[in-house]
Short mmCIF file of C-alpha atoms and ligand atoms in Angstrom, two decimals:
data_model
loop_
_atom_site.label_atom_id
_atom_site.label_comp_id
_atom_site.label_asym_id
_atom_site.label_seq_id
_atom_site.Cartn_x
_atom_site.Cartn_y
_atom_site.Cartn_z
CA UNK A 1 -11.61 128.15 82.08
CA UNK A 2 -11.29 130.88 84.72
CA UNK A 3 -8.21 132.13 82.89
CA UNK A 4 -10.04 132.40 79.61
CA UNK A 5 -12.83 134.42 81.18
CA UNK A 6 -10.36 136.72 82.90
CA UNK A 7 -8.41 137.14 79.67
CA UNK A 8 -11.61 137.93 77.76
CA UNK A 9 -12.73 140.36 80.46
CA UNK A 10 -9.33 142.07 80.39
CA UNK A 11 -9.54 142.45 76.60
CA UNK A 12 -12.94 144.10 76.96
CA UNK A 13 -11.74 146.45 79.73
CA UNK A 14 -8.70 147.53 77.71
CA UNK A 15 -10.83 148.08 74.66
CA UNK A 16 -13.28 150.17 76.70
CA UNK A 17 -10.39 152.34 77.98
CA UNK A 18 -9.07 152.83 74.47
CA UNK A 19 -12.57 153.66 73.25
CA UNK A 20 -12.77 156.45 75.84
CA UNK A 21 -9.47 157.93 74.63
CA UNK A 22 -10.51 157.88 70.98
CA UNK A 23 -14.17 158.86 71.13
CA UNK A 24 -14.21 160.87 74.38
CA UNK A 25 -16.95 158.78 76.01
CA UNK A 26 -17.23 155.25 77.36
CA UNK A 27 -18.75 152.48 75.22
CA UNK A 28 -22.36 151.54 75.94
CA UNK A 29 -21.55 147.93 75.12
CA UNK A 30 -18.69 145.54 74.31
CA UNK A 31 -19.52 142.36 72.39
CA UNK A 32 -17.31 139.35 71.79
CA UNK A 33 -17.59 136.77 69.00
CA UNK A 34 -15.21 133.82 68.72
CA UNK A 35 -13.31 132.33 65.80
CA UNK A 36 -14.04 128.70 65.04
CA UNK A 37 -12.40 125.44 64.15
CA UNK A 38 -14.20 122.72 62.23
CA UNK A 39 -13.63 119.19 63.56
CA UNK A 40 -15.14 117.50 60.50
CA UNK A 41 -17.64 118.23 57.70
CA UNK A 42 -15.71 120.34 55.21
CA UNK A 43 -17.30 121.86 52.09
CA UNK A 44 -20.59 120.33 53.15
CA UNK A 45 -22.34 123.47 54.47
CA UNK A 46 -23.14 124.96 51.06
CA UNK A 47 -24.36 121.52 49.95
CA UNK A 48 -27.07 121.48 52.62
CA UNK A 49 -25.06 118.98 54.67
CA UNK A 50 -23.66 118.41 58.16
CA UNK A 51 -20.76 120.08 59.98
CA UNK A 52 -19.18 119.69 63.42
CA UNK A 53 -17.33 122.90 64.34
CA UNK A 54 -16.49 124.41 67.75
CA UNK A 55 -16.06 128.03 68.80
CA UNK A 56 -12.54 128.79 70.09
CA UNK A 57 -11.16 131.29 72.58
CA UNK A 58 -9.49 133.49 69.95
CA UNK A 59 -12.08 136.23 69.47
CA UNK A 60 -13.05 139.61 68.10
CA UNK A 61 -14.29 142.30 70.51
CA UNK A 62 -16.30 145.33 69.40
CA UNK A 63 -16.95 148.30 71.70
CA UNK A 64 -19.77 150.62 70.65
CA UNK A 65 -21.65 153.73 71.71
CA UNK A 66 -24.55 155.59 70.09
CA UNK A 67 -23.87 158.97 68.46
CA UNK A 68 -26.14 161.83 67.43
CA UNK A 69 -24.87 162.83 63.98
CA UNK A 70 -26.31 160.05 61.80
CA UNK A 71 -22.84 158.57 61.19
CA UNK A 72 -21.56 155.02 61.44
CA UNK A 73 -17.89 155.17 62.47
CA UNK A 74 -15.51 152.27 63.06
CA UNK A 75 -11.80 151.93 63.61
CA UNK A 76 -9.25 149.46 64.79
CA UNK A 77 -5.69 149.86 65.99
CA UNK A 78 -4.67 146.69 64.24
CA UNK A 79 -5.72 147.35 60.67
CA UNK A 80 -5.50 150.28 58.28
CA UNK A 81 -8.64 152.05 57.15
CA UNK A 82 -11.69 153.30 59.01
CA UNK A 83 -15.42 153.64 58.49
CA UNK A 84 -17.06 157.06 58.51
CA UNK A 85 -20.30 156.98 56.54
CA UNK A 86 -23.74 158.52 56.84
CA UNK A 87 -25.95 155.69 58.00
CA UNK A 88 -28.62 156.23 55.38
CA UNK A 89 -26.30 156.62 52.39
CA UNK A 90 -25.32 153.77 50.09
CA UNK A 91 -21.99 152.32 51.24
CA UNK A 92 -19.19 151.82 48.71
CA UNK A 93 -16.93 148.76 48.90
CA UNK A 94 -13.35 149.51 49.96
CA UNK A 95 -11.90 145.96 49.82
CA UNK A 96 -10.65 146.43 53.40
CA UNK A 97 -11.86 144.97 56.71
CA UNK A 98 -14.21 147.93 56.86
CA UNK A 99 -16.42 146.22 54.23
CA UNK A 100 -17.43 143.71 56.90
CA UNK A 101 -18.69 146.55 59.09
CA UNK A 102 -20.62 148.37 56.38
CA UNK A 103 -21.76 145.02 54.93
CA UNK A 104 -23.25 143.96 58.27
CA UNK A 105 -24.92 147.38 58.68
CA UNK A 106 -26.48 147.04 55.21
CA UNK A 107 -27.61 143.47 55.81
CA UNK A 108 -29.21 144.50 59.14
CA UNK A 109 -30.96 147.37 57.41
CA UNK A 110 -32.18 145.03 54.66
CA UNK A 111 -33.53 142.74 57.42
CA UNK A 112 -35.57 145.68 58.72
CA UNK A 113 -33.57 146.60 61.82
CA UNK A 114 -33.88 150.33 62.67
CA UNK A 115 -30.15 150.97 63.08
CA UNK A 116 -28.92 153.97 65.04
CA UNK A 117 -25.75 155.99 64.43
CA UNK A 118 -22.83 154.47 66.33
CA UNK A 119 -19.09 154.63 66.99
CA UNK A 120 -17.28 151.28 66.97
CA UNK A 121 -13.82 150.18 68.02
CA UNK A 122 -12.61 146.72 66.95
CA UNK A 123 -9.92 144.45 68.36
CA UNK A 124 -9.26 140.82 67.44
CA UNK A 125 -6.81 138.07 68.27
CA UNK A 126 -8.16 135.72 65.59
CA UNK A 127 -5.31 135.47 63.06
CA UNK A 128 -6.27 136.80 59.61
CA UNK A 129 -6.25 134.41 56.66
CA UNK A 130 -5.56 131.38 58.88
CA UNK A 131 -8.90 129.66 58.25
CA UNK A 132 -10.17 130.28 61.79
CA UNK A 133 -12.98 132.58 60.61
CA UNK A 134 -11.70 135.98 61.60
CA UNK A 135 -14.27 137.47 59.22
CA UNK A 136 -17.29 135.67 60.70
CA UNK A 137 -16.19 136.65 64.21
CA UNK A 138 -15.83 140.28 63.12
CA UNK A 139 -19.25 140.26 61.44
CA UNK A 140 -21.00 138.69 64.42
CA UNK A 141 -19.36 141.01 66.98
CA UNK A 142 -20.22 144.07 64.85
CA UNK A 143 -23.81 142.87 64.38
CA UNK A 144 -24.25 142.23 68.10
CA UNK A 145 -22.91 145.66 69.07
CA UNK A 146 -25.03 147.50 66.47
CA UNK A 147 -28.14 145.67 67.66
CA UNK A 148 -27.39 146.42 71.32
CA UNK A 149 -26.94 150.11 70.49
CA UNK A 150 -30.23 150.03 68.55
CA UNK A 151 -31.84 148.15 71.50
CA UNK A 152 -33.10 145.61 69.01
CA UNK A 153 -31.59 142.24 70.07
CA UNK A 154 -31.99 139.23 67.78
CA UNK A 155 -31.22 135.54 68.44
CA UNK A 156 -27.73 134.40 67.38
CA UNK A 157 -29.19 131.97 64.83
CA UNK A 158 -30.92 134.88 63.07
CA UNK A 159 -27.80 137.03 63.28
CA UNK A 160 -25.75 134.26 61.67
CA UNK A 161 -28.01 134.34 58.61
CA UNK A 162 -27.80 138.14 58.40
CA UNK A 163 -24.01 138.08 58.66
CA UNK A 164 -23.77 135.42 55.99
CA UNK A 165 -25.85 137.66 53.72
CA UNK A 166 -23.44 140.49 54.53
CA UNK A 167 -20.49 138.36 53.47
CA UNK A 168 -22.16 136.91 50.35
CA UNK A 169 -23.83 140.04 49.01
CA UNK A 170 -21.82 142.97 50.31
CA UNK A 171 -18.28 141.67 50.87
CA UNK A 172 -18.57 139.33 47.87
CA UNK A 173 -17.37 136.04 49.40
CA UNK A 174 -19.61 133.05 48.66
CA UNK A 175 -19.23 131.26 52.03
CA UNK A 176 -21.76 128.88 53.59
CA UNK A 177 -23.46 129.29 56.99
CA UNK A 178 -21.10 127.29 59.22
CA UNK A 179 -18.71 130.00 60.43
CA UNK A 180 -21.25 132.63 61.44
CA UNK A 181 -23.54 130.04 62.98
CA UNK A 182 -20.98 128.49 65.30
CA UNK A 183 -19.62 131.95 66.21
CA UNK A 184 -23.20 132.66 67.32
CA UNK A 185 -24.21 129.51 69.19
CA UNK A 186 -20.87 127.95 70.27
CA UNK A 187 -20.77 126.59 73.81
CA UNK A 188 -17.87 126.03 76.20
CA UNK A 189 -16.67 122.41 76.17
CA UNK A 190 -18.84 121.41 73.18
CA UNK A 191 -18.74 120.97 69.44
CA UNK A 192 -21.83 122.05 67.50
CA UNK A 193 -23.41 119.38 65.30
CA UNK A 194 -25.28 121.47 62.73
CA UNK A 195 -27.61 120.46 59.93
CA UNK A 196 -26.92 123.27 57.45
CA UNK A 197 -30.25 122.80 55.69
CA UNK A 198 -32.71 122.84 58.60
CA UNK A 199 -30.28 124.80 60.85
CA UNK A 200 -31.17 122.44 63.68
CA UNK A 201 -28.21 121.81 65.92
CA UNK A 202 -27.11 119.82 68.95
CA UNK A 203 -24.22 120.24 71.34
CA UNK A 204 -21.75 117.37 71.47
CA UNK A 205 -19.54 117.50 74.58
CA UNK A 206 -15.80 117.17 74.03
CA UNK A 207 -13.72 115.38 76.67
CA UNK A 208 -12.34 117.83 79.25
CA UNK A 209 -8.80 116.42 78.99
CA UNK A 210 -8.58 116.95 75.22
CA UNK A 211 -7.40 120.22 73.66
CA UNK A 212 -8.16 121.68 70.28
CA UNK A 213 -4.77 122.44 68.78
CA UNK A 214 -4.65 124.49 65.59
CA UNK A 215 -1.38 124.46 63.61
CA UNK A 216 -1.12 127.38 61.21
CA UNK A 217 0.81 126.47 58.06
CA UNK A 218 1.50 130.21 57.60
CA UNK A 219 0.59 129.91 53.92
CA UNK A 220 -2.52 130.99 52.08
CA UNK A 221 -2.22 130.05 48.44
CA UNK A 222 -3.50 132.78 46.18
CA UNK A 223 -5.91 130.44 44.38
CA UNK A 224 -7.99 130.07 47.57
CA UNK A 225 -10.88 132.46 46.80
CA UNK A 226 -11.36 131.48 43.16
CA UNK A 227 -11.05 127.76 43.84
CA UNK A 228 -13.70 127.96 46.58
CA UNK A 229 -16.18 129.38 44.06
CA UNK A 230 -15.13 126.77 41.50
CA UNK A 231 -15.76 123.94 44.00
CA UNK A 232 -19.22 125.31 44.71
CA UNK A 233 -19.99 125.43 40.99
CA UNK A 234 -18.68 121.88 40.49
CA UNK A 235 -20.90 120.60 43.30
CA UNK A 236 -23.89 122.26 41.62
CA UNK A 237 -23.01 120.70 38.26
CA UNK A 238 -22.64 117.26 39.85
CA UNK A 239 -26.01 117.71 41.55
CA UNK A 240 -27.70 118.67 38.29
CA UNK A 241 -26.37 115.51 36.58
CA UNK A 242 -27.32 113.28 39.49
CA UNK A 243 -30.82 114.72 39.55
CA UNK A 244 -31.39 113.38 36.05
CA UNK A 245 -31.15 109.92 37.67
CA UNK A 246 -32.44 110.79 41.15
CA UNK A 247 -35.20 113.38 40.64
CA UNK A 248 -36.16 113.54 44.36
CA UNK A 249 -32.76 114.75 45.44
CA UNK A 250 -32.61 118.45 46.42
CA UNK A 251 -28.94 118.75 47.31
CA UNK A 252 -25.88 116.50 47.45
CA UNK A 253 -26.76 115.92 51.08
CA UNK A 254 -29.77 113.82 49.98
CA UNK A 255 -27.70 111.40 47.90
CA UNK A 256 -26.98 108.23 49.89
CA UNK A 257 -23.68 106.38 49.41
CA UNK A 258 -25.68 103.51 47.85
CA UNK A 259 -27.40 105.81 45.35
CA UNK A 260 -24.05 107.35 44.52
CA UNK A 261 -22.48 103.94 43.89
CA UNK A 262 -25.29 103.27 41.36
CA UNK A 263 -25.17 106.66 39.65
CA UNK A 264 -21.57 107.83 39.79
CA UNK A 265 -20.90 106.46 36.29
CA UNK A 266 -23.10 109.28 34.90
CA UNK A 267 -20.62 111.88 36.11
CA UNK A 268 -17.37 112.90 34.44
CA UNK A 269 -14.30 112.00 36.54
CA UNK A 270 -13.74 115.45 38.09
CA UNK A 271 -17.35 115.93 39.18
CA UNK A 272 -17.45 112.33 40.43
CA UNK A 273 -14.55 113.09 42.77
CA UNK A 274 -16.13 116.30 44.06
CA UNK A 275 -19.48 114.64 44.74
CA UNK A 276 -17.83 111.58 46.29
CA UNK A 277 -16.12 113.81 48.82
CA UNK A 278 -19.29 115.65 49.83
CA UNK A 279 -21.44 112.52 50.10
CA UNK A 280 -18.85 110.58 52.10
CA UNK A 281 -18.00 113.61 54.27
CA UNK A 282 -21.63 113.96 55.36
CA UNK A 283 -21.57 110.31 56.47
CA UNK A 284 -18.30 110.92 58.29
CA UNK A 285 -19.86 113.77 60.28
CA UNK A 286 -22.72 111.51 61.44
CA UNK A 287 -20.25 108.78 62.35
CA UNK A 288 -17.96 111.23 64.15
CA UNK A 289 -20.83 112.44 66.33
CA UNK A 290 -21.56 108.80 67.23
CA UNK A 291 -17.84 108.15 67.90
CA UNK A 292 -17.59 111.20 70.17
CA UNK A 293 -20.72 110.20 72.07
CA UNK A 294 -19.40 106.69 72.65
CA UNK A 295 -15.81 107.84 73.35
CA UNK A 296 -14.55 105.73 70.42
CA UNK A 297 -11.35 107.70 69.82
CA UNK A 298 -9.84 105.21 67.41
CA UNK A 299 -12.88 105.58 65.15
CA UNK A 300 -12.85 109.37 65.40
CA UNK A 301 -9.17 109.41 64.43
CA UNK A 302 -9.87 107.22 61.37
CA UNK A 303 -12.73 109.46 60.29
CA UNK A 304 -10.60 112.61 60.56
CA UNK A 305 -7.85 110.91 58.58
CA UNK A 306 -10.33 109.80 55.91
CA UNK A 307 -11.68 113.35 55.75
CA UNK A 308 -8.21 114.76 55.18
CA UNK A 309 -7.44 112.24 52.44
CA UNK A 310 -10.74 112.94 50.73
CA UNK A 311 -10.12 116.71 50.85
CA UNK A 312 -6.64 116.12 49.46
CA UNK A 313 -7.40 113.59 46.72
CA UNK A 314 -11.07 114.01 45.75
CA UNK A 315 -11.94 117.60 46.61
CA UNK A 316 -8.35 118.80 45.97
CA UNK A 317 -8.31 121.67 48.46
CA UNK A 318 -5.33 120.66 50.60
CA UNK A 319 -1.73 121.66 49.88
CA UNK A 320 1.71 120.17 50.66
CA UNK A 321 2.10 122.30 53.81
CA UNK A 322 -1.19 121.07 55.32
CA UNK A 323 -0.37 117.48 54.36
CA UNK A 324 2.97 117.74 56.18
CA UNK A 325 1.38 119.18 59.32
CA UNK A 326 -1.12 116.30 59.39
CA UNK A 327 1.60 113.72 58.79
CA UNK A 328 3.76 115.06 61.66
CA UNK A 329 0.77 115.35 63.98
CA UNK A 330 -0.37 111.79 63.44
CA UNK A 331 3.02 110.42 64.49
CA UNK A 332 2.81 112.13 67.91
CA UNK A 333 1.58 110.41 71.08
CA UNK A 334 -1.72 111.59 72.57
CA UNK A 335 -3.22 112.65 69.22
CA UNK A 336 -6.80 111.46 68.72
CA UNK A 337 -7.19 112.94 65.26
CA UNK A 338 -5.67 115.42 62.79
CA UNK A 339 -6.84 116.97 59.53
CA UNK A 340 -6.91 120.21 57.56
CA UNK A 341 -9.71 122.54 58.64
CA UNK A 342 -11.68 125.27 56.85
CA UNK A 343 -11.72 126.08 53.16
CA UNK A 344 -8.17 124.83 52.43
CA UNK A 345 -5.21 125.90 50.22
CA UNK A 346 -3.34 126.83 53.41
CA UNK A 347 -4.48 128.00 56.80
CA UNK A 348 -4.69 125.57 59.69
CA UNK A 349 -4.93 121.95 60.64
CA UNK A 350 -7.09 120.87 63.59
CA UNK A 351 -5.72 118.35 66.05
CA UNK A 352 -7.44 116.73 69.02
CA UNK A 353 -4.65 116.22 71.53
CA UNK A 354 -4.69 114.87 75.10
CA UNK A 355 -3.82 117.72 77.47
CA UNK A 356 -0.77 116.00 78.92
CA UNK A 357 0.71 115.57 75.41
CA UNK A 358 0.11 119.11 74.14
CA UNK A 359 3.49 120.66 75.05
CA UNK A 360 5.43 117.84 73.43
CA UNK A 361 3.10 117.86 70.41
CA UNK A 362 3.64 121.58 69.89
CA UNK A 363 7.43 121.38 70.09
CA UNK A 364 7.76 118.33 67.86
CA UNK A 365 5.37 119.50 65.13
CA UNK A 366 6.85 123.01 65.10
CA UNK A 367 10.40 121.68 64.83
CA UNK A 368 9.63 119.21 62.05
CA UNK A 369 7.52 121.65 60.04
CA UNK A 370 10.08 124.43 60.26
CA UNK A 371 12.84 121.98 59.34
CA UNK A 372 10.96 120.91 56.22
CA UNK A 373 9.52 124.22 55.01
CA UNK A 374 11.62 126.97 56.63
CA UNK A 375 8.42 128.43 58.13
CA UNK A 376 7.73 128.47 61.87
CA UNK A 377 4.08 127.48 62.33
CA UNK A 378 1.92 129.42 64.78
CA UNK A 379 0.22 126.92 67.10
CA UNK A 380 -2.93 127.86 69.04
CA UNK A 381 -4.26 125.81 71.91
CA UNK A 382 -7.88 126.14 72.98
CA UNK A 383 -10.82 124.43 74.58
CA UNK A 384 -14.18 124.72 72.86
CA UNK A 385 -15.48 128.16 73.90
CA UNK A 386 -18.72 130.06 74.21
CA UNK A 387 -20.24 131.83 71.22
CA UNK A 388 -21.39 135.41 70.84
CA UNK A 389 -21.85 137.35 74.07
CA UNK A 390 -22.24 140.86 75.38
CA UNK A 391 -19.26 141.27 77.71
CA UNK A 392 -19.95 144.80 78.98
C1 GLA B 401 -15.01 128.36 54.58
C2 GLA B 401 -16.44 128.87 54.46
C3 GLA B 401 -17.42 127.91 55.15
C4 GLA B 401 -17.19 126.47 54.68
C5 GLA B 401 -15.71 126.10 54.75
C6 GLA B 401 -15.42 124.75 54.17
O1 GLA B 401 -14.61 128.41 55.93
O2 GLA B 401 -16.57 130.15 55.03
O3 GLA B 401 -18.74 128.32 54.92
O4 GLA B 401 -17.70 126.28 53.39
O5 GLA B 401 -14.89 127.05 54.09
O6 GLA B 401 -16.01 123.75 54.93
#
């Protein structure tokens, strides 16, 4: 852990030095927000259900200082484009990373925060488009730094909601609350068991000798964005049909497996599959929390496997590359569980791997995946990390 803190501190120091070179003054604040990996509970957040993600060490850092000219400015060495807008003007969308910055500023303003003019510098080691929530970590780090500059701190749970609004309404991506929330409240060594309806959450400790290993398939199929919206719409349609039979149900999360068994015949095949995934996945999250708490690794592994199969066959958001990564992972020693993670259609798998087996796991999975697909996977190894924090 000491290494991670030092590495994070070093990132912040370097960013502060670069900030000085660019803006001619030191930053007043540097904030860090992590990426995330979801252990189980996929496509349940926007159905009012349960999720079990963890924050990871890969993070976004934002350095910020107030300025006097009424301008919000932001840049990054790593990505093209920059923000330079008058704070009280209407911001136009640019379809670049800069939309996350202006989107967060607008959502904060809409929430009633008296924002001040500020210069921002952004750096991130969360890979883009890998399903590890680079966008939520950017939003949360930007929000934290703008609030610190405005001397108007808000709790991370509140910030998560504001950043989700930024992404839904200003960036135009219809995500649920999971990514921003865990980036806000993540805790070292723990997964976050979150009820996405009440937003109540509990920390579930992960064993110290188990690593979170993320294998990046290095593909992001172009259907991803549109299919995400389509899945959301299909869940809503399934809910509407089920409500004709079960009028007390508010979201798919309220439908018990027994009720579903009685009512599934009222749904057309496609919607039946979508609803079956969500209803069973919610149960799997509850059972995974119990398995983790009782150190029942065999059960946890089965639940992660069942989740992957359900995402592949019923929710249809996996892809051949993710299926291969899961297949190779499961054949390795020291693997407690493996499945696709995040929205799907590419991105990463999540693997719970005993520390002593991690090096061998990484080599074997990388070799087999590259042999089969011609793509070298990026493999990230992390412990569960802390959420949003002011570093400087
Ligand atoms: C993306 C979204 C999340 C969640 C997952 C699927 O990561 O941003 O809100 O819906 O997909 O579980």
